[in-house]
Coordinates of C-alpha atoms and ligand atoms in Angstrom, one line a residue:
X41 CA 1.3 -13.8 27.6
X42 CA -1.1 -12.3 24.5
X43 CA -2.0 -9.4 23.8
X44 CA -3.8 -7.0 26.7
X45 CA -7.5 -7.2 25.9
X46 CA -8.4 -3.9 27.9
X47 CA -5.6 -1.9 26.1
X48 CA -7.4 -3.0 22.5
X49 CA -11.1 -2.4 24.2
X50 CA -9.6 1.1 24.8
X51 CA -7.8 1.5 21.8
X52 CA -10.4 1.3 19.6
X53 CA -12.9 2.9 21.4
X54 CA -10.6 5.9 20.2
X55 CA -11.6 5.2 16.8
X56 CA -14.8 6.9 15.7
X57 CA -16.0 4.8 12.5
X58 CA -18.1 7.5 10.9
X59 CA -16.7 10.1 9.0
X60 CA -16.1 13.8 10.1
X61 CA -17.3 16.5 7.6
X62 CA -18.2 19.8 8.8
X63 CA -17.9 19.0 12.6
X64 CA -20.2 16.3 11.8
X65 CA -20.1 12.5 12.3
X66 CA -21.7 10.4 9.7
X67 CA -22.4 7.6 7.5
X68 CA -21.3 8.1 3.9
X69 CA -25.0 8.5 1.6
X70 CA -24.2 5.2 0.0
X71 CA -24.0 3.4 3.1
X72 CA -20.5 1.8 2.2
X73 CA -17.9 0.8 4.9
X74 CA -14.8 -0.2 4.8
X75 CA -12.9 -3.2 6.9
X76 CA -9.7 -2.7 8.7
X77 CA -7.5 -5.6 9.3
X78 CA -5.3 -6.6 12.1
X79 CA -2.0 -7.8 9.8
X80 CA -1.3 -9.4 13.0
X81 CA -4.3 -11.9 13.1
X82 CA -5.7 -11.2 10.0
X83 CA -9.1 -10.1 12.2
X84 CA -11.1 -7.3 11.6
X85 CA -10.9 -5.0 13.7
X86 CA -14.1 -2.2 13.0
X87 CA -15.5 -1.2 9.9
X88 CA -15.1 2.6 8.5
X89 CA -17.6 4.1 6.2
X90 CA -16.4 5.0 3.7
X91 CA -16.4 8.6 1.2
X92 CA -17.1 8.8 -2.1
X93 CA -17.9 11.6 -4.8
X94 CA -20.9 12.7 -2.4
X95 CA -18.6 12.9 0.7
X96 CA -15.7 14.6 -1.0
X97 CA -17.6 17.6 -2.4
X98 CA -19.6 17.8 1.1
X99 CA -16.1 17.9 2.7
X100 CA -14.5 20.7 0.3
X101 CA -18.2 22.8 0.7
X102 CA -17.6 22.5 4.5
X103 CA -14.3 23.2 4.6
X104 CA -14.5 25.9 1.7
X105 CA -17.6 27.7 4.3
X106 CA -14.9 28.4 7.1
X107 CA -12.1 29.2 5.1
X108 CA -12.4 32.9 5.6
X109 CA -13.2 32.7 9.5
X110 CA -10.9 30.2 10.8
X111 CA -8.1 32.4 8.8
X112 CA -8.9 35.4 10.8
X113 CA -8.9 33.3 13.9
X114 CA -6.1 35.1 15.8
X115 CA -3.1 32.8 15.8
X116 CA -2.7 32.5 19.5
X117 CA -6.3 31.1 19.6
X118 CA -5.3 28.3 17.0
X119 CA -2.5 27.4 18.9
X120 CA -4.0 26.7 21.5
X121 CA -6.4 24.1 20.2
X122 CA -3.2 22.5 18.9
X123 CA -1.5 22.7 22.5
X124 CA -5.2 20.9 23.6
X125 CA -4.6 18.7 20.9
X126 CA -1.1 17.5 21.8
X127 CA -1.7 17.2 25.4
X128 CA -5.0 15.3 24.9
X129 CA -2.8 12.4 22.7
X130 CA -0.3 12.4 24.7
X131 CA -2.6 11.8 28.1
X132 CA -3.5 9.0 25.9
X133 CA -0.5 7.5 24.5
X134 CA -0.4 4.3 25.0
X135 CA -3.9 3.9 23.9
X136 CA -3.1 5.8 20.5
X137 CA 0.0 3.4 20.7
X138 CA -1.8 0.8 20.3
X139 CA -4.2 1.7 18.3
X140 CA -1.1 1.8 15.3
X141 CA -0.1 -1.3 16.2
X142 CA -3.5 -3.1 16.2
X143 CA -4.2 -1.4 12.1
X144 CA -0.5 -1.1 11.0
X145 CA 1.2 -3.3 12.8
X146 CA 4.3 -1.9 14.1
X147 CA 5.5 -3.2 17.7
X148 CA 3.6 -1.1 20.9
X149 CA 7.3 0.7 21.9
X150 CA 7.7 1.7 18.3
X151 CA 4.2 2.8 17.8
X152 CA 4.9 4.9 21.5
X153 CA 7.5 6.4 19.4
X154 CA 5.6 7.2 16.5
X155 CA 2.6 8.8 18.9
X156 CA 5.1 11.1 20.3
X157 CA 6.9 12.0 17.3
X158 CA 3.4 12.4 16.0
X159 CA 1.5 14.2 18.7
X160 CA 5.0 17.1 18.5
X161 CA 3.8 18.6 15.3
X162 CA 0.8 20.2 17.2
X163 CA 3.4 21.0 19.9
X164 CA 5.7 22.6 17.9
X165 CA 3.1 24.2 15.5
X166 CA 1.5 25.4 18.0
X167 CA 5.1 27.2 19.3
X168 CA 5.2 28.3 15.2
X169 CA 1.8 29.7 14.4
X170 CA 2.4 33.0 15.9
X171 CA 5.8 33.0 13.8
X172 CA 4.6 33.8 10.4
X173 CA 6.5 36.8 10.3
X174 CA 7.0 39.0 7.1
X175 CA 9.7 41.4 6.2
X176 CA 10.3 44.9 5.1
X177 CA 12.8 46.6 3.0
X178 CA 13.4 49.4 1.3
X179 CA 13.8 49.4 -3.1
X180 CA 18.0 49.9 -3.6
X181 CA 16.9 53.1 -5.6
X182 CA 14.9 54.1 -2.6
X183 CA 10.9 55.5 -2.8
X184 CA 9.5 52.8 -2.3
X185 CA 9.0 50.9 1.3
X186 CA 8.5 46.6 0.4
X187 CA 6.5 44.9 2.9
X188 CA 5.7 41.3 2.8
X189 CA 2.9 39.6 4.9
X190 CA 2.0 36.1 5.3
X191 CA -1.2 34.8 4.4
X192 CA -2.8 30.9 4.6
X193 CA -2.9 29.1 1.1
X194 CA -6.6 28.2 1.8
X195 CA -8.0 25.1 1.8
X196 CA -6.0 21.8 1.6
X197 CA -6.5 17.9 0.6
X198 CA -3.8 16.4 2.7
X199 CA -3.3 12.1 1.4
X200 CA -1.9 9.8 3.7
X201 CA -0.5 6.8 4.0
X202 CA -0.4 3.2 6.2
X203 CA 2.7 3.0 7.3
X204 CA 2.9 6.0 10.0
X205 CA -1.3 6.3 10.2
X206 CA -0.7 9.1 13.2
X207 CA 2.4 11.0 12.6
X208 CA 1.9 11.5 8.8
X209 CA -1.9 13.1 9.6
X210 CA -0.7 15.5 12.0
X211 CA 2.9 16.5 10.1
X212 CA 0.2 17.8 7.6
X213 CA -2.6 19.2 10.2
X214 CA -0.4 20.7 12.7
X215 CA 1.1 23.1 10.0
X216 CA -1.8 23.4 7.7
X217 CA -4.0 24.8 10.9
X218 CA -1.1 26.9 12.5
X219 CA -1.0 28.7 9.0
X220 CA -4.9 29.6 9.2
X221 CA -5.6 26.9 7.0
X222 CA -8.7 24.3 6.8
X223 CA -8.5 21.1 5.2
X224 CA -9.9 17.5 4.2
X225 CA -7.6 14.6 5.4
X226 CA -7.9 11.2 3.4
X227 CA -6.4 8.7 5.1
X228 CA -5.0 5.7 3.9
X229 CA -7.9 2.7 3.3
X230 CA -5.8 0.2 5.3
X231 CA -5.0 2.7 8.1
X232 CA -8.1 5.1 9.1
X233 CA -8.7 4.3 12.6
X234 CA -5.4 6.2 13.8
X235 CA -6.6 9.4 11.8
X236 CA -10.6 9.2 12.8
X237 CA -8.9 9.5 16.2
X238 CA -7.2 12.5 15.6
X239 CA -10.0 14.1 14.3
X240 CA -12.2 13.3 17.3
X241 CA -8.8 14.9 19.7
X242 CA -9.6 18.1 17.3
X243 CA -12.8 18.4 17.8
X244 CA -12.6 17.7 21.5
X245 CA -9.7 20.5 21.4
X246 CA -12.2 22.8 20.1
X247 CA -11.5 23.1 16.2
X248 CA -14.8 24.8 14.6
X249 CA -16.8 22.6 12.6
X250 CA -15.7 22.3 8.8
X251 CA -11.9 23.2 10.1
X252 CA -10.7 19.4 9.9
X253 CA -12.7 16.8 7.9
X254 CA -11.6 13.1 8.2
X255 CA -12.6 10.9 5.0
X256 CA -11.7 7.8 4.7
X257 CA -12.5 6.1 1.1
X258 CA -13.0 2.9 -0.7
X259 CA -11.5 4.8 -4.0
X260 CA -9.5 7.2 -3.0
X261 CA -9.4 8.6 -6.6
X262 CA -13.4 8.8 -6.7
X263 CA -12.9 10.7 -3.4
X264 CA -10.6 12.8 -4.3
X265 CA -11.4 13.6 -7.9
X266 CA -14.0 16.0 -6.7
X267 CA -12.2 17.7 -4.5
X268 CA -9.0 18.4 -6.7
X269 CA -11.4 19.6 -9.3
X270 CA -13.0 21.8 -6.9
X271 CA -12.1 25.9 -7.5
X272 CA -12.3 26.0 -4.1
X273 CA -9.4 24.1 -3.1
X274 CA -5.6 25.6 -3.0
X275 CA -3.1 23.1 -2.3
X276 CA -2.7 19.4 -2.2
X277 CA 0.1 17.8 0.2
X278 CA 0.4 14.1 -0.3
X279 CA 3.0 11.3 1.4
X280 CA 2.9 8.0 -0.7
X281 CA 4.4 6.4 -3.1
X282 CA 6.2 7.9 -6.1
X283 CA 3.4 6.5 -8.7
X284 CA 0.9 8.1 -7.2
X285 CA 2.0 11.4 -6.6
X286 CA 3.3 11.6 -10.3
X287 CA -0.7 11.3 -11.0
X288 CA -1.7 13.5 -8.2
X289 CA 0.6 15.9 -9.5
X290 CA -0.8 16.2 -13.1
X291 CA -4.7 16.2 -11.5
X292 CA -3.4 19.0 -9.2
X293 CA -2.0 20.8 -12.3
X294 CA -5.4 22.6 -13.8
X295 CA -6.4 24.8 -10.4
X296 CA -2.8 25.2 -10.6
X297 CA -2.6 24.2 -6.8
X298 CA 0.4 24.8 -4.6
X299 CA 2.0 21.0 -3.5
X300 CA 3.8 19.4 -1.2
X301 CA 4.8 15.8 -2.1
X302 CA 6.5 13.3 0.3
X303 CA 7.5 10.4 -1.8
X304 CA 9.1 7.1 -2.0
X305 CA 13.0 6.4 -0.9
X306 CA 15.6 4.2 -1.4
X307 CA 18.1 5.0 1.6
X308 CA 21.5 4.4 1.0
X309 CA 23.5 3.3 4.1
X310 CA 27.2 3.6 3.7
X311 CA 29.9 2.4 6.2
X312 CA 33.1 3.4 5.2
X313 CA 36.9 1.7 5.7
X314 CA 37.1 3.5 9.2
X315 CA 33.9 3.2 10.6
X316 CA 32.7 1.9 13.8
X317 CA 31.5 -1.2 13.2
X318 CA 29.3 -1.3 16.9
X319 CA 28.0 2.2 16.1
X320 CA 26.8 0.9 11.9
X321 CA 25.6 -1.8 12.9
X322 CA 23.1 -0.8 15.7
X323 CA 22.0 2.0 13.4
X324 CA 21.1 0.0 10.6
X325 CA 19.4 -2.2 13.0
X326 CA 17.5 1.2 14.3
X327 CA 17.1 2.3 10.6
X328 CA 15.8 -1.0 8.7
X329 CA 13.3 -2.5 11.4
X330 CA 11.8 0.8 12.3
X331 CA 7.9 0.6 11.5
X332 CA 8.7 -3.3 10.5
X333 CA 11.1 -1.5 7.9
X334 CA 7.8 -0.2 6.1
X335 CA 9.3 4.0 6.6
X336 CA 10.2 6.0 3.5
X337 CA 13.2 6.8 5.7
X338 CA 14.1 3.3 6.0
X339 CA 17.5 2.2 5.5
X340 CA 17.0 0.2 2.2
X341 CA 20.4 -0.3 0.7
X342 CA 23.9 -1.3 2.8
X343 CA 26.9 -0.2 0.8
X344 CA 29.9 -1.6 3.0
X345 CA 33.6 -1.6 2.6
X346 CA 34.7 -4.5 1.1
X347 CA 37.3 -4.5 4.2
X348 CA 34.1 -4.6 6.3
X349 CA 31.4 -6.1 4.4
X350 CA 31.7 -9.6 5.5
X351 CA 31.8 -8.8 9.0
X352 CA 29.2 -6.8 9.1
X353 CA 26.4 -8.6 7.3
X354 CA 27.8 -11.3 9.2
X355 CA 26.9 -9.4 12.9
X356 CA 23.2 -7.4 11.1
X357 CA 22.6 -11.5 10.6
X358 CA 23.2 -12.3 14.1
X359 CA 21.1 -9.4 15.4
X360 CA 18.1 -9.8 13.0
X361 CA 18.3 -13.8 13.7
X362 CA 17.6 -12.5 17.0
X363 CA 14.4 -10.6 16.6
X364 CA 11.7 -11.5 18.3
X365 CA 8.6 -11.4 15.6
X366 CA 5.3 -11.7 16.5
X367 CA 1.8 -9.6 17.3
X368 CA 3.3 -6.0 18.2
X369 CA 0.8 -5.8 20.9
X370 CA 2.8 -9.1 22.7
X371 CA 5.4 -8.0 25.0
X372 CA 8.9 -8.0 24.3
X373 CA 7.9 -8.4 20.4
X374 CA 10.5 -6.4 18.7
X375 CA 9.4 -6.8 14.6
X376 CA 5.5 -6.7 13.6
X377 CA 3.7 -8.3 10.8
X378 CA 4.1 -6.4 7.3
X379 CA 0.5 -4.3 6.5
X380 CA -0.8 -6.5 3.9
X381 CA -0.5 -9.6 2.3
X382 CA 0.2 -8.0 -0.9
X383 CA 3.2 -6.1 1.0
X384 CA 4.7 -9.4 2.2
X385 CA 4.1 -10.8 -1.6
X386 CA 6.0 -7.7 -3.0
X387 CA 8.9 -7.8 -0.4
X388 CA 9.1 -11.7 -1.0
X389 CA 9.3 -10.9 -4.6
X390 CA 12.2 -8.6 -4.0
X391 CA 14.1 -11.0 -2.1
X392 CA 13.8 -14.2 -4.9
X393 CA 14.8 -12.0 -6.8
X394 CA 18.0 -11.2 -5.0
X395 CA 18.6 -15.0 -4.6
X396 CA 18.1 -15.2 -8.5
X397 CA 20.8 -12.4 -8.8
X398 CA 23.4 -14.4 -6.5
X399 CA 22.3 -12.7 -3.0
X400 CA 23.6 -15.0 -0.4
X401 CA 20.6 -15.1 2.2
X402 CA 22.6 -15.1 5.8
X403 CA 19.3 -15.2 7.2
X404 CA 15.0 -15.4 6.8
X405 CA 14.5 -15.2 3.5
X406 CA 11.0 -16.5 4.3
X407 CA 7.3 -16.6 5.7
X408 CA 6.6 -18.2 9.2
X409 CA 3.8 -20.1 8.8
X410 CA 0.4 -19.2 10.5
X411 CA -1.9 -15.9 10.6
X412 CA -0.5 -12.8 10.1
X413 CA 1.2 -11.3 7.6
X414 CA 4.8 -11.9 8.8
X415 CA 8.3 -12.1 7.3
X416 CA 10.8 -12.8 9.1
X417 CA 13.9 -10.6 9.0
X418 CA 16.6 -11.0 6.3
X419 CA 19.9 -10.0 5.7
X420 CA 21.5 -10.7 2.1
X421 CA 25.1 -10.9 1.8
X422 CA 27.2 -10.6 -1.3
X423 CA 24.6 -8.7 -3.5
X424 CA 26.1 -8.2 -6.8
X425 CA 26.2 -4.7 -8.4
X426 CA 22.9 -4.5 -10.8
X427 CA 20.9 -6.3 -8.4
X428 CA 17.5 -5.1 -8.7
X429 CA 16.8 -5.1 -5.2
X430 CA 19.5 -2.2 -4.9
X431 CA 17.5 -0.1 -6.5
X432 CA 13.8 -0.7 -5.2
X433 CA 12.4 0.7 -2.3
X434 CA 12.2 -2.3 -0.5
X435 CA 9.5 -1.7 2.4
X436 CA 10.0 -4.9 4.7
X437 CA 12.2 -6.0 7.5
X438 CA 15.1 -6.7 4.0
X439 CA 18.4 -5.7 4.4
X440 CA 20.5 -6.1 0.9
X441 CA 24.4 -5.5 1.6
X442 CA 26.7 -5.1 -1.1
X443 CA 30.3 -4.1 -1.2
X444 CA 31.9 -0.9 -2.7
X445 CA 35.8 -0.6 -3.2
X446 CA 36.0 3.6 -3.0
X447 CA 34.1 6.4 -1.7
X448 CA 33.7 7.4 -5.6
X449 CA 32.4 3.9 -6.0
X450 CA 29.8 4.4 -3.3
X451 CA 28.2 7.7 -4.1
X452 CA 28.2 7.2 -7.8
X453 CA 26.2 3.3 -6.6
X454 CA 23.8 5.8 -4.1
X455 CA 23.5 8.5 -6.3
X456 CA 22.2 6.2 -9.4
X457 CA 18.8 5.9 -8.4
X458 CA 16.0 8.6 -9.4
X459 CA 14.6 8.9 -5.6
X460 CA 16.9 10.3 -2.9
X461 CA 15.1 11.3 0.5
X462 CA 17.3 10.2 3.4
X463 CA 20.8 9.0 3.3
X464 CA 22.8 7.3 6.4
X465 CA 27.0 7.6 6.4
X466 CA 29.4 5.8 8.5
X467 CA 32.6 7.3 8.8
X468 CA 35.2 8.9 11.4
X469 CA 36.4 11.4 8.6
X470 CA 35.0 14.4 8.9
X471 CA 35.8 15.6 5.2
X472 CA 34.4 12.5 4.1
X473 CA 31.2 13.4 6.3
X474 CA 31.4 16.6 4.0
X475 CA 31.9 15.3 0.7
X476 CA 28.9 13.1 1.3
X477 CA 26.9 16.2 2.8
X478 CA 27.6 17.7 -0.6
X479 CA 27.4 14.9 -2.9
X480 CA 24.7 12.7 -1.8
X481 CA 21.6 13.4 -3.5
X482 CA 18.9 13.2 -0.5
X483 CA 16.8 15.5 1.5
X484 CA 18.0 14.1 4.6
X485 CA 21.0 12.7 6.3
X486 CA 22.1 10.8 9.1
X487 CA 25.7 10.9 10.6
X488 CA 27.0 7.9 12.4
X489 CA 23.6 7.1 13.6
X490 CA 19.8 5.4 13.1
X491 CA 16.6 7.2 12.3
X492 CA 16.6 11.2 13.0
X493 CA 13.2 12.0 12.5
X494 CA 12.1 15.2 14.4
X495 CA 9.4 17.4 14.5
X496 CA 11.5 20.3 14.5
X497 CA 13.8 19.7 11.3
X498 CA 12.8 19.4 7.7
X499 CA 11.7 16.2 6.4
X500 CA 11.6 15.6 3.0
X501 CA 13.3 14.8 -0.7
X502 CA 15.1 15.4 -3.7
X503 CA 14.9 14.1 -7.4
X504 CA 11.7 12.5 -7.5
X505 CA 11.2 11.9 -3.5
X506 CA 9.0 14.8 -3.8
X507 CA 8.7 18.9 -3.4
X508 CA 8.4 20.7 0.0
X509 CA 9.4 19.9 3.5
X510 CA 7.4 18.8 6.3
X511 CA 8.4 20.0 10.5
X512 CA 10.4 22.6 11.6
X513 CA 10.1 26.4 10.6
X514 CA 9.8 25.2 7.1
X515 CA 6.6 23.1 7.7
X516 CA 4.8 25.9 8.1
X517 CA 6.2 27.7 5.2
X518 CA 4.3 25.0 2.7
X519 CA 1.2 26.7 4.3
X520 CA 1.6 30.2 3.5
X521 CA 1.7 32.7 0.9
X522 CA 3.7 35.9 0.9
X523 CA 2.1 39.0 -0.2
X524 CA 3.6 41.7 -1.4
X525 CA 2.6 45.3 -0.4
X526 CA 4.8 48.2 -2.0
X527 CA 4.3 51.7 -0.2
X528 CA 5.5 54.5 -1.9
X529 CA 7.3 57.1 0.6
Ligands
LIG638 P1 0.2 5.0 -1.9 O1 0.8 6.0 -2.8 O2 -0.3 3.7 -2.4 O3 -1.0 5.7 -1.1 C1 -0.8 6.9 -0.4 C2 -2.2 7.5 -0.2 O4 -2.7 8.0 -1.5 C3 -3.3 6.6 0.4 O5 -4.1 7.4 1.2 C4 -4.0 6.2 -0.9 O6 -5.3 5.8 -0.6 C5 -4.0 7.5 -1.7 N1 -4.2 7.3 -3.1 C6 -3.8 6.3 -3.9 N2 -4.2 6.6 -5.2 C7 -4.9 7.8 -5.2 C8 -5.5 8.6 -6.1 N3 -5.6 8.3 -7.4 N4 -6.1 9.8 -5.7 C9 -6.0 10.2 -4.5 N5 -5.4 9.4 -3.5 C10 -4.9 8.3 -3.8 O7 1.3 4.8 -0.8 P2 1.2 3.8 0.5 O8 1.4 2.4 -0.1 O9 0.1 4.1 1.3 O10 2.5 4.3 1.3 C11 3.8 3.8 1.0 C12 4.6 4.8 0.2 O11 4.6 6.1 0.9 C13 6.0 4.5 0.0 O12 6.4 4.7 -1.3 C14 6.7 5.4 1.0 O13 8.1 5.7 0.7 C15 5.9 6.6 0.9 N6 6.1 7.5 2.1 C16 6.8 8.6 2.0 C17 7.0 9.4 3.1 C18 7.8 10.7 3.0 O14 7.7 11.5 3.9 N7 8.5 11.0 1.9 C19 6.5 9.1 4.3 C20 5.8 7.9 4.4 C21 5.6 7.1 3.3

């Protein structure tokens, strides 16, 4: 059976293909569109316009406009266009579903997943945005009463990228608008659709015009140039690779602007001697083939007793051979097609490389033939220590696994990288569990389990994995300003 024909006619009537600036859907002034691709079939699926210099000063100027009034909108009134918001995707989730899988490519049950993770942070910002409490003291020498009250930053570029095209636009939107904020979202050129959606569920949630403006772009630098440059503009929060928020980082440093930065990983995955070999090995299933293994979360690098390695790249083989790969809209398809040809070229790289080092490949290791940007999944046994692809972030349905002798041996392997966002550990000992808790050097990590991804716990990095956290009461922190009001008594 193919894919459902009605489910794409619906998904993509979702989609505006115009772009949103000041509650306004339009062309961009020099008539330039952009194609999105189905990495499945290799199809185009609609054609976005696409923002330029023009588009991304009109957006700031709209945005900049509202600033003021949408920050005095009283917070329960913003919440509840968020609570609109959230119930209108989720009335509609299996269309938004699908309309990931038909530009990203992930399979329809893990795009489900990634609409309801996504569609949460307007849930739970709207539960947060009458939370921006203050505090008061009193000075230790006393005559003098310190009060602190929250303010929004102002307005905000939020970047996105193509590998969670929903959930990363409203981790940003849900807090941004919660904390009185407005702000211009640029999408990711391979991924718009998904986020022109969202914008269209704001609007239809009631969100004034100039609040939310939805820009894809052919450059995104061009785009974005302006608005960075802009006086107007007061923080820039960006997920993407580490590259590019490096640069971001120095454009954002003359208006001095706050930042958030969400940036590459390079997940370490440890099972210990006593681990549970069922429990690792389902997890690292869970944790490499989640979003086709394209998430920043993603386990990337299996560091495995060498009492256990054998056995266990030996049974991830056996349930990756077992995969069914194919169009994510197909049922029972449990791995999608990688987002770009270029992807599958980098992540094929990766792995000759391995091969080159001594990798054992246990199994894929290759292309299927045909349309589609596939690779099938691969698990390498026997990596030796140096390998490069230890140390890249790998992106693709890849799973290296190398052995360690002691636990010193494995964190001082995980630790050597200069990225640490999540970690995963395998162990019955629970001052092991703490050791690592303390030594690991990520934002994030898992115990004895997959992906734990949640809207209502901080996502986000160490080293250079970025600055700031994303969900949970701390989301909405990245969004405000504390002011300081001293009282004399
Ligand atoms: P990317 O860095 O190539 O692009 C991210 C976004 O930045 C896109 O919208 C892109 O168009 C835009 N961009 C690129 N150059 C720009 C410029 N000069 N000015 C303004 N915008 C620019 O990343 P990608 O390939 O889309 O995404 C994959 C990367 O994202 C991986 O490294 C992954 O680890 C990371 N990621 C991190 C998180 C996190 O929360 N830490 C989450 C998802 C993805």
């Amino acid at each position: 059976m193919g894919p459902n024909r009605e489910l794409i006619d619906k998904a993509l009537a979702l989609a505006p293909t115009d772009l949103l600036i000041g509650g306004e859907w339009g062309p961009a002034a020099s008539g330039k569109r952009l194609p999105v691709v189905n990495p499945a079939t290799e199809e185009v699926l609609a054609e976005v316009a696409a923002g330029g210099r023009a588009e991304g000063r009109a957006a700031i100027d709209a945005a900049a406009a509202v600033a003021k009034s949408w920050a005095r909108t009283p917070p329960r009134q913003r919440a509840d266009i968020l609570r609109r918001a959230f119930e209108l995707i989720t009335a509609r989730a299996e269309e938004f579903a699908a309309l990931i899988t038909l530009e990203m490519g992930k399979p329809l049950a893990d795009a489900l997943g990634e609409v309801r993770y996504g569609a949460e942070f307007f849930r739970w910002y709207a539960e947060e945005a009458a939370r921006a409490f203050g505090r008061t003291a009193v000075s230790p020498e006393g005559g003098l009463d310190i009060i602190t009250v929250r303010r929004p930053v102002g307005p905000c570029l939020l970047i996105t990228p193509w590998n969670f095209p929903l959930a990363m636009a409203t981790r940003k939107i849900g807090p941004a608008l919660a904390a009185g904020c407005v702000c211009v979202l640029k999408p990711a050129s391979l991924t718009p659709l998904s986020a022109l959606a969202v914008g269209r569920v704001l609007v239809e949630a009631g969100a004034p015009a100039g609040v939310v403006a939805v820009v894809p772009a052919e450059s995104s630098a061009a785009l974005c140039g302006p608005i960075l440059a802009d006086p107007a503009l007061r923080k820039l929060s960006f997920t993407g690779s580490t590259p590019v928020g490096q640069a971001l980082l120095a454009e954002a440093a003359p208006g001095v602007l706050r930042t958030s930065m969400e940036l590459g990983g390079c997940a370490p995955f440890i099972v210990f001697a006593d681990a549970d070999l069922d429990v690792a090995v389902a997890a690292a299933v869970a944790a490499k083939t989640r979003s086709n293994g394209e998430a920043c979360n993603a386990a990337n690098t299996f560091y495995v007793h060498e009492s256990l390695a054998e056995a266990f790249a030996k049974r991830l083989a056996e349930r990756f051979r077992a995969l069914s790969v194919g169009d994510g809209l197909a049922p029972g398809v449990e791995l999608g097609p990688l987002v770009s040809d270029r992807q599958r070229r980098d992540v094929a790289d990766l792995v000759e490389a391995a091969r080159a080092d001594g990798a054992e490949v246990l199994t894929g290791g290759d292309a299927p033939a045909g349309a589609g940007f596939f690779y099938n999944p691969t698990v390498l046994g026997r990596v030796p220590p140096g390998a490069a692809i230890l140390s890249a972030e790998i992106f693709g349905p890849v799973a290296p696994v190398t052995s360690f002798a002691t636990a010193d041996e494995a964190l001082a392997r995980a630790n050597a990288v200069d990225v640490g966002l999540a970690g995963y550990v395998h162990t019955r000992d629970l001052k092991l569990i703490q050791r690592c808790v303390r030594e690991l050097e990520v934002g994030m990590i898992a115990v004895n389990t997959g992906p734990i991804s949640n809207a209502a716990a901080p996502f986000g990095g160490v080293k250079r994995s970025g600055l700031g956290r994303e969900g949970g009461p701390e989301g909405l922190e990245e969004y405000l300003e504390t002011i300081y009001v001293g009282l004399p008594t």
